[in-house]
PDB file of N, CA and C in Angstrom:
ATOM      1  N   MET N  79      32.253  53.268  17.226  1.00 83.00           N
ATOM      2  CA  MET N  79      31.459  54.465  17.340  1.00 83.00           C
ATOM      3  C   MET N  79      32.376  55.568  17.877  1.00 83.00           C
ATOM      4  N   THR N  80      32.241  56.754  17.308  1.00 84.00           N
ATOM      5  CA  THR N  80      33.061  57.899  17.677  1.00 84.00           C
ATOM      6  C   THR N  80      32.159  59.075  18.028  1.00 84.00           C
ATOM      7  N   ARG N  81      32.570  59.859  18.991  1.00 84.00           N
ATOM      8  CA  ARG N  81      31.818  61.069  19.340  1.00 84.00           C
ATOM      9  C   ARG N  81      32.386  62.220  18.519  1.00 84.00           C
ATOM     10  N   PHE N  82      31.517  62.942  17.810  1.00 77.00           N
ATOM     11  CA  PHE N  82      31.931  64.013  16.906  1.00 77.00           C
ATOM     12  C   PHE N  82      31.012  65.200  17.111  1.00 77.00           C
ATOM     13  N   PHE N  83      31.524  66.290  17.698  1.00 78.00           N
ATOM     14  CA  PHE N  83      30.731  67.488  17.985  1.00 78.00           C
ATOM     15  C   PHE N  83      29.440  67.158  18.735  1.00 78.00           C
ATOM     16  N   GLY N  84      29.520  66.242  19.682  1.00 81.00           N
ATOM     17  CA  GLY N  84      28.362  65.890  20.494  1.00 81.00           C
ATOM     18  C   GLY N  84      27.460  64.836  19.887  1.00 81.00           C
ATOM     19  N   PHE N  85      27.787  64.347  18.713  1.00 81.00           N
ATOM     20  CA  PHE N  85      27.000  63.308  18.051  1.00 81.00           C
ATOM     21  C   PHE N  85      27.824  62.031  17.965  1.00 81.00           C
ATOM     22  N   PHE N  86      27.164  60.901  17.949  1.00 86.00           N
ATOM     23  CA  PHE N  86      27.856  59.638  17.751  1.00 86.00           C
ATOM     24  C   PHE N  86      27.839  59.302  16.265  1.00 86.00           C
ATOM     25  N   THR N  87      28.993  58.911  15.748  1.00 88.00           N
ATOM     26  CA  THR N  87      29.091  58.529  14.345  1.00 88.00           C
ATOM     27  C   THR N  87      29.658  57.122  14.234  1.00 88.00           C
ATOM     28  N   VAL N  88      29.325  56.483  13.136  1.00 90.00           N
ATOM     29  CA  VAL N  88      29.892  55.176  12.804  1.00 90.00           C
ATOM     30  C   VAL N  88      30.427  55.259  11.382  1.00 90.00           C
ATOM     31  N   PRO N  89      31.455  54.475  11.064  1.00 92.00           N
ATOM     32  CA  PRO N  89      31.952  54.475   9.693  1.00 92.00           C
ATOM     33  C   PRO N  89      30.986  53.707   8.787  1.00 92.00           C
ATOM     34  N   ALA N  90      30.637  54.300   7.662  1.00 88.00           N
ATOM     35  CA  ALA N  90      29.752  53.655   6.687  1.00 88.00           C
ATOM     36  C   ALA N  90      30.453  53.652   5.335  1.00 88.00           C
ATOM     37  N   GLU N  91      30.513  52.493   4.712  1.00 89.00           N
ATOM     38  CA  GLU N  91      31.154  52.396   3.403  1.00 89.00           C
ATOM     39  C   GLU N  91      30.099  52.522   2.309  1.00 89.00           C
ATOM     40  N   ILE N  92      30.308  53.486   1.428  1.00 83.00           N
ATOM     41  CA  ILE N  92      29.398  53.733   0.316  1.00 83.00           C
ATOM     42  C   ILE N  92      30.231  53.840  -0.944  1.00 83.00           C
ATOM     43  N   ASP N  93      29.953  52.967  -1.879  1.00 83.00           N
ATOM     44  CA  ASP N  93      30.644  52.983  -3.168  1.00 83.00           C
ATOM     45  C   ASP N  93      32.162  52.906  -2.997  1.00 83.00           C
ATOM     46  N   GLY N  94      32.610  52.092  -2.039  1.00 90.00           N
ATOM     47  CA  GLY N  94      34.034  51.868  -1.843  1.00 90.00           C
ATOM     48  C   GLY N  94      34.760  52.898  -1.000  1.00 90.00           C
ATOM     49  N   ARG N  95      34.071  53.929  -0.535  1.00 88.00           N
ATOM     50  CA  ARG N  95      34.690  54.960   0.312  1.00 88.00           C
ATOM     51  C   ARG N  95      33.995  54.972   1.667  1.00 88.00           C
ATOM     52  N   THR N  96      34.741  55.310   2.704  1.00 92.00           N
ATOM     53  CA  THR N  96      34.202  55.319   4.060  1.00 92.00           C
ATOM     54  C   THR N  96      33.886  56.748   4.491  1.00 92.00           C
ATOM     55  N   TYR N  97      32.684  56.921   5.055  1.00 86.00           N
ATOM     56  CA  TYR N  97      32.216  58.225   5.522  1.00 86.00           C
ATOM     57  C   TYR N  97      31.720  58.085   6.953  1.00 86.00           C
ATOM     58  N   PRO N  98      31.878  59.135   7.797  1.00 86.00           N
ATOM     59  CA  PRO N  98      31.278  59.079   9.133  1.00 86.00           C
ATOM     60  C   PRO N  98      29.786  59.405   9.027  1.00 86.00           C
ATOM     61  N   MET N  99      28.954  58.563   9.585  1.00 84.00           N
ATOM     62  CA  MET N  99      27.508  58.779   9.548  1.00 84.00           C
ATOM     63  C   MET N  99      27.000  58.901  10.984  1.00 84.00           C
ATOM     64  N   VAL N 100      26.118  59.864  11.218  1.00 83.00           N
ATOM     65  CA  VAL N 100      25.564  60.105  12.553  1.00 83.00           C
ATOM     66  C   VAL N 100      24.549  59.020  12.887  1.00 83.00           C
ATOM     67  N   VAL N 101      24.608  58.523  14.108  1.00 76.00           N
ATOM     68  CA  VAL N 101      23.634  57.553  14.595  1.00 76.00           C
ATOM     69  C   VAL N 101      22.518  58.335  15.276  1.00 76.00           C
ATOM     70  N   ASP N 102      21.306  58.264  14.740  1.00 76.00           N
ATOM     71  CA  ASP N 102      20.156  58.983  15.293  1.00 76.00           C
ATOM     72  C   ASP N 102      19.041  57.976  15.523  1.00 76.00           C
ATOM     73  N   THR N 103      18.926  57.498  16.741  1.00 72.00           N
ATOM     74  CA  THR N 103      17.936  56.463  17.032  1.00 72.00           C
ATOM     75  C   THR N 103      16.521  57.002  17.125  1.00 72.00           C
ATOM     76  N   GLY N 104      16.357  58.326  17.142  1.00 75.00           N
ATOM     77  CA  GLY N 104      15.028  58.909  17.261  1.00 75.00           C
ATOM     78  C   GLY N 104      14.456  59.377  15.938  1.00 75.00           C
ATOM     79  N   SER N 105      15.125  59.066  14.842  1.00 70.00           N
ATOM     80  CA  SER N 105      14.677  59.552  13.541  1.00 70.00           C
ATOM     81  C   SER N 105      14.151  58.407  12.687  1.00 70.00           C
ATOM     82  N   ASP N 106      13.144  58.710  11.882  1.00 70.00           N
ATOM     83  CA  ASP N 106      12.637  57.701  10.951  1.00 70.00           C
ATOM     84  C   ASP N 106      13.191  57.924   9.549  1.00 70.00           C
ATOM     85  N   GLN N 107      14.128  58.873   9.416  1.00 69.00           N
ATOM     86  CA  GLN N 107      14.732  59.166   8.120  1.00 69.00           C
ATOM     87  C   GLN N 107      16.231  59.342   8.288  1.00 69.00           C
ATOM     88  N   THR N 108      16.947  59.189   7.200  1.00 70.00           N
ATOM     89  CA  THR N 108      18.375  59.470   7.176  1.00 70.00           C
ATOM     90  C   THR N 108      18.581  60.722   6.357  1.00 70.00           C
ATOM     91  N   THR N 109      19.357  61.664   6.864  1.00 71.00           N
ATOM     92  CA  THR N 109      19.615  62.893   6.125  1.00 71.00           C
ATOM     93  C   THR N 109      21.097  63.004   5.814  1.00 71.00           C
ATOM     94  N   ILE N 110      21.387  63.597   4.670  1.00 73.00           N
ATOM     95  CA  ILE N 110      22.763  63.863   4.265  1.00 73.00           C
ATOM     96  C   ILE N 110      22.822  65.270   3.694  1.00 73.00           C
ATOM     97  N   GLU N 111      24.017  65.815   3.630  1.00 74.00           N
ATOM     98  CA  GLU N 111      24.187  67.141   3.055  1.00 74.00           C
ATOM     99  C   GLU N 111      23.975  67.074   1.545  1.00 74.00           C
ATOM    100  N   PRO N 112      23.418  68.143   0.947  1.00 74.00           N
ATOM    101  CA  PRO N 112      23.224  68.159  -0.507  1.00 74.00           C
ATOM    102  C   PRO N 112      24.514  67.898  -1.280  1.00 74.00           C
ATOM    103  N   ALA N 113      25.650  68.361  -0.759  1.00 79.00           N
ATOM    104  CA  ALA N 113      26.926  68.121  -1.451  1.00 79.00           C
ATOM    105  C   ALA N 113      27.219  66.627  -1.557  1.00 79.00           C
ATOM    106  N   MET N 114      26.891  65.868  -0.511  1.00 79.00           N
ATOM    107  CA  MET N 114      27.122  64.422  -0.557  1.00 79.00           C
ATOM    108  C   MET N 114      26.139  63.746  -1.504  1.00 79.00           C
ATOM    109  N   ALA N 115      24.914  64.250  -1.583  1.00 77.00           N
ATOM    110  CA  ALA N 115      23.961  63.699  -2.550  1.00 77.00           C
ATOM    111  C   ALA N 115      24.515  63.846  -3.962  1.00 77.00           C
ATOM    112  N   ASN N 116      25.182  64.968  -4.229  1.00 80.00           N
ATOM    113  CA  ASN N 116      25.796  65.163  -5.548  1.00 80.00           C
ATOM    114  C   ASN N 116      26.944  64.196  -5.773  1.00 80.00           C
ATOM    115  N   VAL N 117      27.784  63.999  -4.757  1.00 83.00           N
ATOM    116  CA  VAL N 117      28.916  63.071  -4.875  1.00 83.00           C
ATOM    117  C   VAL N 117      28.418  61.667  -5.183  1.00 83.00           C
ATOM    118  N   TRP N 118      27.322  61.263  -4.537  1.00 80.00           N
ATOM    119  CA  TRP N 118      26.797  59.914  -4.706  1.00 80.00           C
ATOM    120  C   TRP N 118      25.805  59.811  -5.868  1.00 80.00           C
ATOM    121  N   HIS N 119      25.590  60.904  -6.591  1.00 79.00           N
ATOM    122  CA  HIS N 119      24.692  60.936  -7.759  1.00 79.00           C
ATOM    123  C   HIS N 119      23.276  60.487  -7.402  1.00 79.00           C
ATOM    124  N   LEU N 120      22.765  60.983  -6.272  1.00 76.00           N
ATOM    125  CA  LEU N 120      21.402  60.654  -5.864  1.00 76.00           C
ATOM    126  C   LEU N 120      20.426  61.592  -6.541  1.00 76.00           C
ATOM    127  N   GLN N 121      19.264  61.064  -6.880  1.00 71.00           N
ATOM    128  CA  GLN N 121      18.238  61.864  -7.534  1.00 71.00           C
ATOM    129  C   GLN N 121      17.306  62.458  -6.483  1.00 71.00           C
ATOM    130  N   GLU N 122      16.979  63.730  -6.666  1.00 67.00           N
ATOM    131  CA  GLU N 122      16.035  64.386  -5.764  1.00 67.00           C
ATOM    132  C   GLU N 122      14.628  63.899  -6.065  1.00 67.00           C
ATOM    133  N   ASP N 123      13.883  63.561  -5.009  1.00 65.00           N
ATOM    134  CA  ASP N 123      12.476  63.217  -5.187  1.00 65.00           C
ATOM    135  C   ASP N 123      11.702  64.472  -5.551  1.00 65.00           C
ATOM    136  N   LYS N 124      10.508  64.325  -6.007  1.00 60.00           N
ATOM    137  CA  LYS N 124       9.699  65.453  -6.473  1.00 60.00           C
ATOM    138  C   LYS N 124       8.875  66.093  -5.364  1.00 60.00           C
ATOM    139  N   PHE N 125       9.254  65.887  -4.110  1.00 60.00           N
ATOM    140  CA  PHE N 125       8.485  66.437  -2.996  1.00 60.00           C
ATOM    141  C   PHE N 125       8.975  67.809  -2.570  1.00 60.00           C
ATOM    142  N   GLY N 126      10.043  68.309  -3.186  1.00 61.00           N
ATOM    143  CA  GLY N 126      10.543  69.637  -2.868  1.00 61.00           C
ATOM    144  C   GLY N 126      11.363  69.679  -1.596  1.00 61.00           C
ATOM    145  N   GLU N 127      11.587  70.904  -1.135  1.00 67.00           N
ATOM    146  CA  GLU N 127      12.425  71.118   0.043  1.00 67.00           C
ATOM    147  C   GLU N 127      11.590  71.047   1.312  1.00 67.00           C
ATOM    148  N   HIS N 128      12.201  70.513   2.358  1.00 70.00           N
ATOM    149  CA  HIS N 128      11.555  70.407   3.667  1.00 70.00           C
ATOM    150  C   HIS N 128      12.440  71.084   4.695  1.00 70.00           C
ATOM    151  N   LYS N 129      11.868  71.452   5.817  1.00 75.00           N
ATOM    152  CA  LYS N 129      12.661  72.001   6.920  1.00 75.00           C
ATOM    153  C   LYS N 129      12.691  70.992   8.051  1.00 75.00           C
ATOM    154  N   VAL N 130      13.847  70.882   8.677  1.00 75.00           N
ATOM    155  CA  VAL N 130      13.989  70.039   9.855  1.00 75.00           C
ATOM    156  C   VAL N 130      14.490  70.910  10.996  1.00 75.00           C
ATOM    157  N   THR N 131      14.153  70.524  12.215  1.00 79.00           N
ATOM    158  CA  THR N 131      14.590  71.256  13.398  1.00 79.00           C
ATOM    159  C   THR N 131      15.371  70.313  14.290  1.00 79.00           C
ATOM    160  N   GLY N 132      16.580  70.731  14.673  1.00 75.00           N
ATOM    161  CA  GLY N 132      17.434  69.928  15.540  1.00 75.00           C
ATOM    162  C   GLY N 132      17.108  70.136  17.007  1.00 75.00           C
ATOM    163  N   LEU N 133      17.828  69.411  17.849  1.00 74.00           N
ATOM    164  CA  LEU N 133      17.595  69.489  19.294  1.00 74.00           C
ATOM    165  C   LEU N 133      17.750  70.893  19.842  1.00 74.00           C
ATOM    166  N   GLY N 134      18.704  71.658  19.333  1.00 80.00           N
ATOM    167  CA  GLY N 134      18.935  73.007  19.820  1.00 80.00           C
ATOM    168  C   GLY N 134      18.018  74.039  19.206  1.00 80.00           C
ATOM    169  N   GLY N 135      17.052  73.606  18.389  1.00 82.00           N
ATOM    170  CA  GLY N 135      16.127  74.522  17.748  1.00 82.00           C
ATOM    171  C   GLY N 135      16.621  75.058  16.417  1.00 82.00           C
ATOM    172  N   GLU N 136      17.815  74.633  16.003  1.00 81.00           N
ATOM    173  CA  GLU N 136      18.361  75.093  14.731  1.00 81.00           C
ATOM    174  C   GLU N 136      17.599  74.446  13.576  1.00 81.00           C
ATOM    175  N   GLU N 137      17.204  75.261  12.604  1.00 81.00           N
ATOM    176  CA  GLU N 137      16.470  74.761  11.446  1.00 81.00           C
ATOM    177  C   GLU N 137      17.393  74.652  10.244  1.00 81.00           C
ATOM    178  N   ALA N 138      17.107  73.693   9.388  1.00 77.00           N
ATOM    179  CA  ALA N 138      17.884  73.519   8.161  1.00 77.00           C
ATOM    180  C   ALA N 138      16.947  73.070   7.056  1.00 77.00           C
ATOM    181  N   GLY N 139      17.217  73.506   5.846  1.00 74.00           N
ATOM    182  CA  GLY N 139      16.462  73.053   4.688  1.00 74.00           C
ATOM    183  C   GLY N 139      17.104  71.799   4.133  1.00 74.00           C
ATOM    184  N   ILE N 140      16.292  70.810   3.806  1.00 70.00           N
ATOM    185  CA  ILE N 140      16.798  69.572   3.220  1.00 70.00           C
ATOM    186  C   ILE N 140      15.967  69.234   1.993  1.00 70.00           C
ATOM    187  N   ILE N 141      16.499  68.374   1.168  1.00 63.00           N
ATOM    188  CA  ILE N 141      15.725  67.823   0.061  1.00 63.00           C
ATOM    189  C   ILE N 141      15.615  66.325   0.273  1.00 63.00           C
ATOM    190  N   ARG N 142      14.595  65.725  -0.290  1.00 65.00           N
ATOM    191  CA  ARG N 142      14.467  64.272  -0.233  1.00 65.00           C
ATOM    192  C   ARG N 142      15.190  63.701  -1.430  1.00 65.00           C
ATOM    193  N   ALA N 143      15.922  62.642  -1.211  1.00 60.00           N
ATOM    194  CA  ALA N 143      16.664  62.011  -2.295  1.00 60.00           C
ATOM    195  C   ALA N 143      16.368  60.521  -2.312  1.00 60.00           C
ATOM    196  N   SER N 144      16.451  59.946  -3.493  1.00 58.00           N
ATOM    197  CA  SER N 144      16.250  58.517  -3.662  1.00 58.00           C
ATOM    198  C   SER N 144      17.599  57.838  -3.790  1.00 58.00           C
ATOM    199  N   PHE N 145      17.705  56.642  -3.266  1.00 56.00           N
ATOM    200  CA  PHE N 145      18.933  55.884  -3.410  1.00 56.00           C
ATOM    201  C   PHE N 145      18.871  55.058  -4.686  1.00 56.00           C
ATOM    202  N   ARG N 146      18.758  55.767  -5.797  1.00 55.00           N
ATOM    203  CA  ARG N 146      18.743  55.137  -7.120  1.00 55.00           C
ATOM    204  C   ARG N 146      19.784  55.833  -7.968  1.00 55.00           C
ATOM    205  N   PRO N 147      20.555  55.066  -8.733  1.00 51.00           N
ATOM    206  CA  PRO N 147      21.544  55.719  -9.620  1.00 51.00           C
ATOM    207  C   PRO N 147      20.871  56.468 -10.745  1.00 51.00           C
TER     208      PRO N 147
END
């Protein structure tokens, strides 16, 4: 486990490549950047865009993606 900008990350291997993934024990979902969804060829679910709010009150728009090729 590594501390990265105040967050703890662990190495996760996806499709033969290793990426740092944030450990969030208080979340019931996993979020990734849209650019990574494109790299991994993930399909967007039909639920549209959602907003999430971080600990500091910062908001971000996310999309839901399926882990299906």
